mmCIF file of C-alpha atoms in Angstrom:
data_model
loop_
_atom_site.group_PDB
_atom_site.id
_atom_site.type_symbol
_atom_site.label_atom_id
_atom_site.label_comp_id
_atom_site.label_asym_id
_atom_site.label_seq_id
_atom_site.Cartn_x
_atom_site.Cartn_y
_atom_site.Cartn_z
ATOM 1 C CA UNK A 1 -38.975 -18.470 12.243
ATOM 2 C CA UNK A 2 -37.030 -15.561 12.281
ATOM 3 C CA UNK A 3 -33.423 -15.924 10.678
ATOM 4 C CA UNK A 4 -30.268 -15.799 12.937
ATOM 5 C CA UNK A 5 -28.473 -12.082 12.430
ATOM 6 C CA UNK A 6 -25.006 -12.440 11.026
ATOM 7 C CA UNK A 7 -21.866 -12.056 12.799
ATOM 8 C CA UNK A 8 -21.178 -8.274 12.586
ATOM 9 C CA UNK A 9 -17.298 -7.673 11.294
ATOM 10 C CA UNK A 10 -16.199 -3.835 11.701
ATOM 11 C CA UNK A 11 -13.600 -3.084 8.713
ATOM 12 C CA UNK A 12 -12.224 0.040 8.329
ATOM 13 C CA UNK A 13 -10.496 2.079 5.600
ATOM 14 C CA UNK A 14 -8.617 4.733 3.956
ATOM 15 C CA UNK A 15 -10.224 7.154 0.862
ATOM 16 C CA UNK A 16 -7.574 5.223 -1.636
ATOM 17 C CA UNK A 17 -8.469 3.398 -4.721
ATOM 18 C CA UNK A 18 -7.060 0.546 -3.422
ATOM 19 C CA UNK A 19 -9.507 0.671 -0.807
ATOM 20 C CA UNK A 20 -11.834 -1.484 -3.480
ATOM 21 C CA UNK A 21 -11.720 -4.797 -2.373
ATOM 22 C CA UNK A 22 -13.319 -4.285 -0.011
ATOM 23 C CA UNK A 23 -15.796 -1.471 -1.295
ATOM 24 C CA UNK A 24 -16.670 -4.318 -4.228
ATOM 25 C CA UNK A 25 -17.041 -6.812 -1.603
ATOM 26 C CA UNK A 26 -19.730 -4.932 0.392
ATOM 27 C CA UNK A 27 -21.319 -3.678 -3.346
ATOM 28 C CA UNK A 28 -21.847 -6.973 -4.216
ATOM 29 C CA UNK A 29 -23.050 -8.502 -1.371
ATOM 30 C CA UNK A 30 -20.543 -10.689 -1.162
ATOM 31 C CA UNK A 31 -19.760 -10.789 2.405
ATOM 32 C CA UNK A 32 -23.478 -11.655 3.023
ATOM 33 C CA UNK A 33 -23.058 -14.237 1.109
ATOM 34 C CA UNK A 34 -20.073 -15.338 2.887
ATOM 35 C CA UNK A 35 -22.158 -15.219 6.344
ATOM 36 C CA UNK A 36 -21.243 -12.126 7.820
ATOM 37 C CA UNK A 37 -22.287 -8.363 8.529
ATOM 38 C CA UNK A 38 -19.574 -6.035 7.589
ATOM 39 C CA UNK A 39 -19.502 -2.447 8.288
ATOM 40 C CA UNK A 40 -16.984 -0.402 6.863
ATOM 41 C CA UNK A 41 -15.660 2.557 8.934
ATOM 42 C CA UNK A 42 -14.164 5.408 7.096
ATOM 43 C CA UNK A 43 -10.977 6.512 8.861
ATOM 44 C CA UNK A 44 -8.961 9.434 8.827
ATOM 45 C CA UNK A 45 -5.274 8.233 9.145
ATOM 46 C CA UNK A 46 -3.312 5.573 9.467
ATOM 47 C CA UNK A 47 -2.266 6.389 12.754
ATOM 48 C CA UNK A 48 -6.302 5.921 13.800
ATOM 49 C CA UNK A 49 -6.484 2.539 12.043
ATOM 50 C CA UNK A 50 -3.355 1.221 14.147
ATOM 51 C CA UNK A 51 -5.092 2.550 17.391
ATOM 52 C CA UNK A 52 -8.809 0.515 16.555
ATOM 53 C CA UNK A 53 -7.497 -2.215 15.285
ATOM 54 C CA UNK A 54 -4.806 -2.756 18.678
ATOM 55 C CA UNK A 55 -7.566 -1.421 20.681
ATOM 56 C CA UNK A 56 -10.394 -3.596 19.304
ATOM 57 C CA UNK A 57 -12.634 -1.247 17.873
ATOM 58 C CA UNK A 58 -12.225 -2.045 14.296
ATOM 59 C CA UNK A 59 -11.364 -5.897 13.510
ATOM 60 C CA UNK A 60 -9.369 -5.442 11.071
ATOM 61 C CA UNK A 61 -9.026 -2.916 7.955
ATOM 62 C CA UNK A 62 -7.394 -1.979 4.589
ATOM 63 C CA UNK A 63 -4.042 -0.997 5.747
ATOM 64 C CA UNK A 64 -0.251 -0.522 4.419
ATOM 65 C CA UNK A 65 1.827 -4.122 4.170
ATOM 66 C CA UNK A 66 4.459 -2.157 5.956
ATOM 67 C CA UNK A 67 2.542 -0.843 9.002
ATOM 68 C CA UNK A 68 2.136 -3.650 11.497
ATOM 69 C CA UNK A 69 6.294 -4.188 11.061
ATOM 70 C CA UNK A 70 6.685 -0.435 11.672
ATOM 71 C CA UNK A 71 4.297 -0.699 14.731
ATOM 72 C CA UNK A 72 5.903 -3.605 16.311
ATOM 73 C CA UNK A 73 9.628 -2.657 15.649
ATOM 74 C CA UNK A 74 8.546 0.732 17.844
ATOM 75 C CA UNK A 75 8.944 2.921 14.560
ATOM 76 C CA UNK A 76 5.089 3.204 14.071
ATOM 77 C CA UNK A 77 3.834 2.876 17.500
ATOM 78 C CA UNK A 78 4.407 1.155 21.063
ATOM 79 C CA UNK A 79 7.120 -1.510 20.060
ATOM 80 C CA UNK A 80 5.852 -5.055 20.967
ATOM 81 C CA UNK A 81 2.020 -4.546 18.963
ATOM 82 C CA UNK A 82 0.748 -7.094 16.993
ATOM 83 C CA UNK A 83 -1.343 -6.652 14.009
ATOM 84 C CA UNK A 84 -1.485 -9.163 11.742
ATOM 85 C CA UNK A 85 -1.581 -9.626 7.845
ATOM 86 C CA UNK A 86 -4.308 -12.161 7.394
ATOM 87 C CA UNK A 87 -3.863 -11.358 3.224
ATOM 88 C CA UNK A 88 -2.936 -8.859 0.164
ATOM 89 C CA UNK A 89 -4.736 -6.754 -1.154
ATOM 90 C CA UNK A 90 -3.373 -5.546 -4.209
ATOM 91 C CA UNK A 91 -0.198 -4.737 -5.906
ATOM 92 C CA UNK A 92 1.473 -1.444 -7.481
ATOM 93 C CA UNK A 93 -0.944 1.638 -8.158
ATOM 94 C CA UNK A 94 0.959 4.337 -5.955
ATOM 95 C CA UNK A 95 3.164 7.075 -6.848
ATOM 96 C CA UNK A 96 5.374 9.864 -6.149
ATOM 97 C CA UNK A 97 4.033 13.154 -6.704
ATOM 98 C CA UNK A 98 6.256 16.445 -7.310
ATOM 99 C CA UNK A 99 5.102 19.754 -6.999
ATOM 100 C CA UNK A 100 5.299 22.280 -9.634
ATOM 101 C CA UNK A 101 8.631 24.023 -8.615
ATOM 102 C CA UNK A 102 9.700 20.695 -10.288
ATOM 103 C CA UNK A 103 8.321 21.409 -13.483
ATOM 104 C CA UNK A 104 10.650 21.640 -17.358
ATOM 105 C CA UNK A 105 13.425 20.141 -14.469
ATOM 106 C CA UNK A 106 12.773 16.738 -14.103
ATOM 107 C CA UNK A 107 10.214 14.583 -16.360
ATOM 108 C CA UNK A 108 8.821 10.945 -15.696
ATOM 109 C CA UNK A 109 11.303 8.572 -14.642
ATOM 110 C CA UNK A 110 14.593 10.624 -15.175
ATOM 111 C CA UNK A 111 15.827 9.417 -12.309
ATOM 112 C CA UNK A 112 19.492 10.880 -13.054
ATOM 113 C CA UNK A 113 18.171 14.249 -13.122
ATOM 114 C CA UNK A 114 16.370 14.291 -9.515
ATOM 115 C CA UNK A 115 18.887 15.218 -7.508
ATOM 116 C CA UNK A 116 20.110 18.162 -9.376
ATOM 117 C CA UNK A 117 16.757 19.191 -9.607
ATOM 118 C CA UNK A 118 15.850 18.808 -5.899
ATOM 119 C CA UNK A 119 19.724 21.071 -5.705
ATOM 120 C CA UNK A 120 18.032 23.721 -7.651
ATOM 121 C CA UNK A 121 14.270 24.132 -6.112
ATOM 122 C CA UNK A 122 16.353 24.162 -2.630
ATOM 123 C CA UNK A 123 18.088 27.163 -3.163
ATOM 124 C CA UNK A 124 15.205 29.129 -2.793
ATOM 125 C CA UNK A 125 13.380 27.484 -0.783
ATOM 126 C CA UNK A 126 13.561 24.039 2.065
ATOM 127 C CA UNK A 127 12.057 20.802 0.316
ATOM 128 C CA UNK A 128 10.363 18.453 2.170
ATOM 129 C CA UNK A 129 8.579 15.410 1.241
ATOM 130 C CA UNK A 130 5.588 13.674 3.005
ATOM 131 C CA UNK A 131 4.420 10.460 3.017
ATOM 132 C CA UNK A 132 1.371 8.539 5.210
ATOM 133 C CA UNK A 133 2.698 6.838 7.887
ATOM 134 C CA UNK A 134 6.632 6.220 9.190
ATOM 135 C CA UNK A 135 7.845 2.851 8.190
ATOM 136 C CA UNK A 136 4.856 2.112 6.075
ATOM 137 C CA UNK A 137 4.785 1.135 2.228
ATOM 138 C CA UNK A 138 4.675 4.780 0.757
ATOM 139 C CA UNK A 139 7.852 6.121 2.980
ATOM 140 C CA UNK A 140 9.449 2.857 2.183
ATOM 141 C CA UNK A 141 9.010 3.719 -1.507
ATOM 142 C CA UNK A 142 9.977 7.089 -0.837
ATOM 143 C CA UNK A 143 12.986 6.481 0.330
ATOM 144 C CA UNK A 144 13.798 4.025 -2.165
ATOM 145 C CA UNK A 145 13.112 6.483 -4.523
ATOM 146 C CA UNK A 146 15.308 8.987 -2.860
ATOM 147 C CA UNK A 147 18.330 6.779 -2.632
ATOM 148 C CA UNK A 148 18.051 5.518 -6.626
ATOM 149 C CA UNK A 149 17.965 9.341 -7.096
ATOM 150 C CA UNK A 150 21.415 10.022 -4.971
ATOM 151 C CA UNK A 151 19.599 12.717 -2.320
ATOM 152 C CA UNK A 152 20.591 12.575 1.118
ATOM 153 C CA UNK A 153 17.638 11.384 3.052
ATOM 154 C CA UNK A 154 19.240 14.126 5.786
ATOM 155 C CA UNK A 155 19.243 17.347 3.287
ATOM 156 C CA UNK A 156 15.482 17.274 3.252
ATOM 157 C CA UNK A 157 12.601 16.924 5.128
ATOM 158 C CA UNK A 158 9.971 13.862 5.675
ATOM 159 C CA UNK A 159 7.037 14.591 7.051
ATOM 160 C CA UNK A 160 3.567 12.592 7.746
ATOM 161 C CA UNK A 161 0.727 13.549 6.361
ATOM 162 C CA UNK A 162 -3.002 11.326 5.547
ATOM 163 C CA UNK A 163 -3.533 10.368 2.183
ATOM 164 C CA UNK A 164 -6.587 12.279 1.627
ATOM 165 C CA UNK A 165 -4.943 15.752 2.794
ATOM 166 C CA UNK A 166 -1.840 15.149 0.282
ATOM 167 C CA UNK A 167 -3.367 17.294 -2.387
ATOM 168 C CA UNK A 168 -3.997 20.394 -0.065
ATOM 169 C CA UNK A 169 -0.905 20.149 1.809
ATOM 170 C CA UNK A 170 0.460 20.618 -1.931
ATOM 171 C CA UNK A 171 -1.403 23.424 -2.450
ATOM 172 C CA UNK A 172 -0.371 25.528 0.283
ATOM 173 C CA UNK A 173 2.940 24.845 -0.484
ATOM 174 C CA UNK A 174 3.682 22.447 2.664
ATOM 175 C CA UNK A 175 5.428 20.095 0.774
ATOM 176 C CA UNK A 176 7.463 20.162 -2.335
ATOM 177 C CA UNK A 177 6.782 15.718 -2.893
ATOM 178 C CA UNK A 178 4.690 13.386 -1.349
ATOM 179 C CA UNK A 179 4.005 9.552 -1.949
ATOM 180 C CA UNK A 180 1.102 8.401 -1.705
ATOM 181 C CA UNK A 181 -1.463 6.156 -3.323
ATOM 182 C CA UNK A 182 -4.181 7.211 -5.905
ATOM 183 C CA UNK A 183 -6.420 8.686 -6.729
ATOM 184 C CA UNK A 184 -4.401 11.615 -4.821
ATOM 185 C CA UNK A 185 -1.514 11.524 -7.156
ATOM 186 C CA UNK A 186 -3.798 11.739 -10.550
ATOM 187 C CA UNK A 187 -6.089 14.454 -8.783
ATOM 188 C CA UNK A 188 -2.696 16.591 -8.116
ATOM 189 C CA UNK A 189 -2.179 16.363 -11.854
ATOM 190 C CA UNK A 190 -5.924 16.954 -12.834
ATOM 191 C CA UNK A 191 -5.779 20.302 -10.716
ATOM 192 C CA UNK A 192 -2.303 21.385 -11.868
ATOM 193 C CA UNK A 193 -1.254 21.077 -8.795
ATOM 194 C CA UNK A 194 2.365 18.558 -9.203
ATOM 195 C CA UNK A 195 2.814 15.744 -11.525
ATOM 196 C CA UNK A 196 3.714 12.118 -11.481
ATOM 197 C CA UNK A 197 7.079 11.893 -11.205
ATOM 198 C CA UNK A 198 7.294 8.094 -10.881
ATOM 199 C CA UNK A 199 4.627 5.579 -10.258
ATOM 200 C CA UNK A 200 5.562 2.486 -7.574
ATOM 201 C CA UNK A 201 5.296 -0.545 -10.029
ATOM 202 C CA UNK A 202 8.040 1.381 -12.030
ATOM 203 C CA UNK A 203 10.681 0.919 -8.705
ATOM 204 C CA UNK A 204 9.399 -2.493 -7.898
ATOM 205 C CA UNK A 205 7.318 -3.808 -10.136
ATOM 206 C CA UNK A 206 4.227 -6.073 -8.895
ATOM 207 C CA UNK A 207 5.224 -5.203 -5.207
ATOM 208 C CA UNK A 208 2.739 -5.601 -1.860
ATOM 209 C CA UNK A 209 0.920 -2.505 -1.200
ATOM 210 C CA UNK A 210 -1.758 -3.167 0.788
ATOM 211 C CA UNK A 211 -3.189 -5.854 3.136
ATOM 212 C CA UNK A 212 -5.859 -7.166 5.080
ATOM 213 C CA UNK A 213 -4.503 -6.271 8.782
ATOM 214 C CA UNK A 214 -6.614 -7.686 11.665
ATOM 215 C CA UNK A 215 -7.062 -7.533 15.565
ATOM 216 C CA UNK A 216 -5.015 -10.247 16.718
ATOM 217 C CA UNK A 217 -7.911 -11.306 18.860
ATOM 218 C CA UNK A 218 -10.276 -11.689 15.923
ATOM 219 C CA UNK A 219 -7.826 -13.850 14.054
ATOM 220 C CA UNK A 220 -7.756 -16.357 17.166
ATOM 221 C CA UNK A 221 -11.236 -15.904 18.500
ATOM 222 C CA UNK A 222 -13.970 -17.903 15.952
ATOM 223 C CA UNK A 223 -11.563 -18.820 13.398
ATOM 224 C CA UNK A 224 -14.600 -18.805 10.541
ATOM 225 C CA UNK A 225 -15.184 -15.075 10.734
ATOM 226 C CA UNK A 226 -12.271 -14.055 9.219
ATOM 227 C CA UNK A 227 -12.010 -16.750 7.156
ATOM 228 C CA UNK A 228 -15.603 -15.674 5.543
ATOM 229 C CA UNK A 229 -14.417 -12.289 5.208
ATOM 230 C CA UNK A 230 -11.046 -13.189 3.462
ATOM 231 C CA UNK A 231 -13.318 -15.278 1.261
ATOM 232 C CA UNK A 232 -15.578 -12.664 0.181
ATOM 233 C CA UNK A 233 -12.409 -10.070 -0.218
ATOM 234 C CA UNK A 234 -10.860 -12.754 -2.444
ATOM 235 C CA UNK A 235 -13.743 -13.199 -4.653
ATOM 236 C CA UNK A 236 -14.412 -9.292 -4.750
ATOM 237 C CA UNK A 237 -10.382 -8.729 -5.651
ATOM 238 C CA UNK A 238 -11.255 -11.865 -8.876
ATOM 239 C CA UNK A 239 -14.008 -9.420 -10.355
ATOM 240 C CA UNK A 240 -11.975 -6.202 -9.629
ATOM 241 C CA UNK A 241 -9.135 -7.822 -11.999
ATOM 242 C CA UNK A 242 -11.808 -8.333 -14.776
ATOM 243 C CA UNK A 243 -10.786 -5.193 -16.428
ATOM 244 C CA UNK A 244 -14.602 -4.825 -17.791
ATOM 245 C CA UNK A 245 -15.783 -4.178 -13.963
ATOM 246 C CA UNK A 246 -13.331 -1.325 -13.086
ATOM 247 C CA UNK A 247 -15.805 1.381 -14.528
ATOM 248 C CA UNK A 248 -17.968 0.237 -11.872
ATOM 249 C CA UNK A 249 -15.829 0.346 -8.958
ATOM 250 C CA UNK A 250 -14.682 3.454 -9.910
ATOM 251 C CA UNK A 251 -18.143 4.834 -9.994
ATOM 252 C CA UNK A 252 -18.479 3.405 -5.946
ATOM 253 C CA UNK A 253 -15.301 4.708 -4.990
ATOM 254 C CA UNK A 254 -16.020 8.243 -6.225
ATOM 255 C CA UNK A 255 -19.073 8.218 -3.985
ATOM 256 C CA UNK A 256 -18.511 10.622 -0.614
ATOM 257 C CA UNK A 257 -18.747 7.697 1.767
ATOM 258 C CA UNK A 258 -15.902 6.006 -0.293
ATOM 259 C CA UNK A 259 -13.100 7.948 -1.245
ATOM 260 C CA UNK A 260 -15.086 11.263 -2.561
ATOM 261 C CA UNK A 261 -12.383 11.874 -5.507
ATOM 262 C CA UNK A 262 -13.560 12.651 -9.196
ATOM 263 C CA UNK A 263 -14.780 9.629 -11.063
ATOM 264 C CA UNK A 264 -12.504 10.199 -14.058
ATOM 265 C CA UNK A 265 -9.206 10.342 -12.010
ATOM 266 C CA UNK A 266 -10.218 7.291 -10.285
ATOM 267 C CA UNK A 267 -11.350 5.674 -13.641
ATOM 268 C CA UNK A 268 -8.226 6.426 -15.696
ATOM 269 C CA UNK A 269 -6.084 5.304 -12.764
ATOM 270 C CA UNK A 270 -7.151 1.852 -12.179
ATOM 271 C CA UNK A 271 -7.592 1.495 -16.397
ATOM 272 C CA UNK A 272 -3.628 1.707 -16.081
ATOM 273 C CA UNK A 273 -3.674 5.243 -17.852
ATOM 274 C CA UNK A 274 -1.505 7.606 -15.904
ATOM 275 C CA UNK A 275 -2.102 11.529 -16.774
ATOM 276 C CA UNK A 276 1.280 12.631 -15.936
ATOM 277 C CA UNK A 277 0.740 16.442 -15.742
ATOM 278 C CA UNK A 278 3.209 19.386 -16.186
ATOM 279 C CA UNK A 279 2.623 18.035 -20.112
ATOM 280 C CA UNK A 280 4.575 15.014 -19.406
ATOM 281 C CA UNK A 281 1.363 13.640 -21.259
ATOM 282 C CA UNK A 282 -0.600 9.597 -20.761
ATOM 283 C CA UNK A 283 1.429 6.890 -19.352
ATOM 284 C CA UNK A 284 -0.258 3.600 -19.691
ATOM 285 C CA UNK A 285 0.626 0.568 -18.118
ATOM 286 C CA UNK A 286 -0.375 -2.606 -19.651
ATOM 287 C CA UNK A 287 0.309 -5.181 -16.991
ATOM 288 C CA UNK A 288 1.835 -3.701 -13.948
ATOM 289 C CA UNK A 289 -1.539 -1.133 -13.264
ATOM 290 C CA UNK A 290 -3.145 -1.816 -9.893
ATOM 291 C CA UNK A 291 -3.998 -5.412 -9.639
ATOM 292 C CA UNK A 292 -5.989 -7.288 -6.876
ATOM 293 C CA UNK A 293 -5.619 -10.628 -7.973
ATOM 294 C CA UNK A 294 -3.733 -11.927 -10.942
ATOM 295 C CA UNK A 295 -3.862 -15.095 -10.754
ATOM 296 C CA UNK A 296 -3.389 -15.743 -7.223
ATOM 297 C CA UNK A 297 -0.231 -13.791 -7.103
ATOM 298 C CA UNK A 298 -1.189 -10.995 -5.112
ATOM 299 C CA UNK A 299 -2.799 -12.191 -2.367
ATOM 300 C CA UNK A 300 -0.876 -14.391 -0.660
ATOM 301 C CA UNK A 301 1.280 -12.699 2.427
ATOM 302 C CA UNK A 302 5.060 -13.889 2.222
ATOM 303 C CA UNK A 303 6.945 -13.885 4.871
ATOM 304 C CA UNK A 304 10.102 -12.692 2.619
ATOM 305 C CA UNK A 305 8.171 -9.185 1.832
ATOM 306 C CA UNK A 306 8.274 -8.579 5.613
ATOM 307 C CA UNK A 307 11.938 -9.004 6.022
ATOM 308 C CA UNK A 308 12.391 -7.136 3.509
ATOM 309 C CA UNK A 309 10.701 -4.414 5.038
ATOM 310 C CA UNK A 310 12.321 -4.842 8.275
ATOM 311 C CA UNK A 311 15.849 -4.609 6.483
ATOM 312 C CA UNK A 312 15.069 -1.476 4.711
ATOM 313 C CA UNK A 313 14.543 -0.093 8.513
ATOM 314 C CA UNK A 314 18.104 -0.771 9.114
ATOM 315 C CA UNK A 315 18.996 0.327 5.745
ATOM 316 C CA UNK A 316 17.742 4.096 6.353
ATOM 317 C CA UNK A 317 18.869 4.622 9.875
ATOM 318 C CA UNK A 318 15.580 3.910 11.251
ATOM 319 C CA UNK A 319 16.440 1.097 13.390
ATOM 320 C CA UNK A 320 19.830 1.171 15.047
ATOM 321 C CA UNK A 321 20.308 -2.301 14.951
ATOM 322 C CA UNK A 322 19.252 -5.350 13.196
ATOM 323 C CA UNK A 323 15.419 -7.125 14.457
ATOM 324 C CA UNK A 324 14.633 -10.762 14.579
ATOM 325 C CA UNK A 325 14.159 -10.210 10.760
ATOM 326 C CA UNK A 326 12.335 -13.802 10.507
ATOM 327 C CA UNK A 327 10.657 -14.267 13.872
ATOM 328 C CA UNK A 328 9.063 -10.609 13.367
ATOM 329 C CA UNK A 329 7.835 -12.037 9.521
ATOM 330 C CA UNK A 330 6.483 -15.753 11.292
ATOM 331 C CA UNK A 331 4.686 -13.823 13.795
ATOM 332 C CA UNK A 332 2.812 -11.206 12.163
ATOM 333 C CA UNK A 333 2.157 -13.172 8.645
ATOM 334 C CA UNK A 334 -1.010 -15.295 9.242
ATOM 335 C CA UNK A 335 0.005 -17.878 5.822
ATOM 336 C CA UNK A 336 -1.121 -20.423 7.250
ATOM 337 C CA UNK A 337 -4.900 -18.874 7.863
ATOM 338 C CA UNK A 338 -4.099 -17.664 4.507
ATOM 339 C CA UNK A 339 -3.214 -21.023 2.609
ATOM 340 C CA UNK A 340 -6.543 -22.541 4.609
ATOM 341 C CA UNK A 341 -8.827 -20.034 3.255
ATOM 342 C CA UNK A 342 -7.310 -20.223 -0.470
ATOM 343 C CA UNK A 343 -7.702 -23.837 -0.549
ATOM 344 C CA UNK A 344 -11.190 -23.466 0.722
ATOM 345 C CA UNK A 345 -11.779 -20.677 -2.011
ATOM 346 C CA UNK A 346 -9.923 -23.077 -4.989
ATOM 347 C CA UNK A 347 -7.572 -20.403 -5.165
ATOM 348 C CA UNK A 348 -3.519 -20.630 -6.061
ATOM 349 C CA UNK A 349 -1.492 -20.013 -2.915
ATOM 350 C CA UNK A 350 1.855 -18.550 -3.962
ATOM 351 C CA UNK A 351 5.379 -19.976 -2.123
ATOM 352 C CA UNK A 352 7.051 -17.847 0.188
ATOM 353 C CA UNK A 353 10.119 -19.304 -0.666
ATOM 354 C CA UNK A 354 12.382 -16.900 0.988
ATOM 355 C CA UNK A 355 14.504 -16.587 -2.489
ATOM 356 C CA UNK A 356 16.485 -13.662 -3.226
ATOM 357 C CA UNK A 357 14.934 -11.221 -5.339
ATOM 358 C CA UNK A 358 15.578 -7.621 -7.053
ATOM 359 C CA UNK A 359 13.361 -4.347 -7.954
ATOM 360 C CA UNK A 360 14.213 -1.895 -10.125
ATOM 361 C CA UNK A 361 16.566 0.387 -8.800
ATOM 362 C CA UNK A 362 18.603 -1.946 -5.936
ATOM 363 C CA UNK A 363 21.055 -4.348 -5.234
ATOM 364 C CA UNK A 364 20.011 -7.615 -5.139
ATOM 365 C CA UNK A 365 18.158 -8.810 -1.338
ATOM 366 C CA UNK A 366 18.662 -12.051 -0.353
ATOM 367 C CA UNK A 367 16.914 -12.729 3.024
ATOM 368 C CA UNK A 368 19.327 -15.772 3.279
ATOM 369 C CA UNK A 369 22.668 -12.686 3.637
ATOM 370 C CA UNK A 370 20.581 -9.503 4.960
ATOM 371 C CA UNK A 371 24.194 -8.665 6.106
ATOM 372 C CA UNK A 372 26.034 -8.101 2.343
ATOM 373 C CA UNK A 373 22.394 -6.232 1.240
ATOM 374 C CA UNK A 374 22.541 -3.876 3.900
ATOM 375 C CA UNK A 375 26.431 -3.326 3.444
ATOM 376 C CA UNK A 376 25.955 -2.975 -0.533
ATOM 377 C CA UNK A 377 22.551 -0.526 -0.803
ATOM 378 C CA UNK A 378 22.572 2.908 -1.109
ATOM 379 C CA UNK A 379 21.307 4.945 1.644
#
């Protein structure tokens, strides 16, 4: 007797290291083994991920933890679409790039000197800055970045731009900064082309980056799909955070049909050692580096990381006035598929308990008094 074809899942992607879980997942057979066909779909931009997944055509897909908030608010798309977060997919591992006009003016992490710096490369020239998508983890970080620094969000420009076209956008001189995630800032500082200014994990350390986003229809419809593919994600994002497999991955994502970066860019990054550029030498990170697991803490989607993300919104001007911070947060954050599959899995399921909470550079966010955040963080 001939054996029943598996479910076919269509995942899609983004060339970014962080991409892996579910490059490992497919690697190692893993979703096979979880009962179901997944084909991974390359994409070009974010912008094309929101329109397959909303449309249907992809089920779900390696996507920004920001995104489906920026969608549905109207930032990021036609205000009122859900995609959902069905899980994380890793934390820190992104960065903020500067281009060489920055160079001997501003080193790694000097914070206090940005804005004089960003003073001096504009007059001779407009700076802008890009990131990948509006409202989406890298412009959120951006911005973050930009108000800890004391420039005025209005002085310079922001422009969108795909992660894998960062580095060439750079070299034509189309941006002075970008954020982004790797391996596109490391390859800017292989090539000479900017230098790491800041990595992510140093303005919030351990924060969501990416997530599992899916169709809302595929998250309803036969409930045990998606739970097999969260399973095999979860137990691809366990071996990713043995340190001793990383050489691998690094070795799939180089490949063309992956992210089609150089091997030892990709390497070094996820080995948490951080070739600055501009002679800035090696930063190396010993626990904040990309993780995809640790422990259980990454995974889990909390509600509290999407109002937090819908405050900074109103923070920067982007929304005129305040959303239904925690209806927005229930109804795109699928915990409760989440918590099913973890338990299922044997894996720890964090507690989104809606505490207040700090990163580096900002005033302290309670989600209990969005109110006296908003009125106390710089813009």
């Amino acid at each position: 007797m001939r054996k029943a074809a598996l479910p076919q899942v269509k995942l899609g992607f983004i060339p970014l290291t962080d991409c892996a879980p579910l490059v490992a997942a497919k690697e190692l057979g893993l979703f096979q083994k979880y009962g179901v066909d997944v084909v991974l779909s390359k994409e070009a931009s974010w912008a094309n991920i929101r329109d397959k997944i909303l449309n249907g055509e992809l089920d779900g897909a390696h996507c920004l933890f920001g995104m489906p908030f920026s969608v549905y608010t109207g930032l990021g798309g036609k205000a009122g679409s859900e995609m959902q977060i069905a899980m994380v997919l890793n934390n820190n591992g992104q960065a903020i790039t500067l281009s060489k006009d920055f160079c001997g003016l501003v080193g790694f992490k000097e914070m206090n000197k940005v804005a004089a710096a960003v003073k001096q490369v504009q007059a001779r020239k407009e700076v802008t800055f890009a990131m990948t998508f509006p409202g989406g983890t890298h412009d959120i970080w951006l911005r973050n970045w930009m108000a800890a620094a004391g420039i005025n969000q209005k002085s310079v420009g922001i422009i969108t731009i795909p992660p894998p076209q960062m580095v060439a956008n750079m070299r034509v001189d189309n941006m002075e900064g970008y954020c982004v995630g790797e391996p596109w800032n490391g390859v800017a500082a292989a090539t000479n082309i900017g230098f790491t200014q800041i990595a992510t994990q140093d303005i919030w350390k351990h924060h969501p980056e990416k997530a599992l986003v899916v169709n809302k229809e595929f998250a309803a419809k036969e409930r045990e799909n998606p739970k097999n593919v969260m399973k095999a994600i979860l137990e691809a994002c366990q071996w990713l955070d043995n340190m001793s497999n990383r050489k691998k991955a690094a070795g799939w994502l180089s490949k063309p049909s992956y992210v089609n970066a150089a091997l030892p860019v990709i390497e070094a990054r996820l080995l948490g050692s951080n070739d600055l550029g501009c002679d800035l030498g090696v930063q190396k990170y010993k626990d904040d580096y990309m993780t995809f697991y640790n422990k259980g803490f990454v995974n889990t989607p909390r509600k509290v990381h999407g109002v937090w993300f819908l405050a900074q919104y109103v923070r920067f001007g982007m929304l005129k006035s305040n959303p239904d911070f925690k209806g927005i947060a229930e109804k795109l954050i699928l915990d409760d598929l989440y918590a099913e599959v973890a338990r299922e899995a044997k894996v720890p399921v964090m507690t989104d308990d809606m505490k207040a909470f700090k990163t580096t550079y900002d005033v302290l966010f309670d989600p209990a008094n969005i109110s006296a955040y908003l009125a106390s963080a710089k813009k």
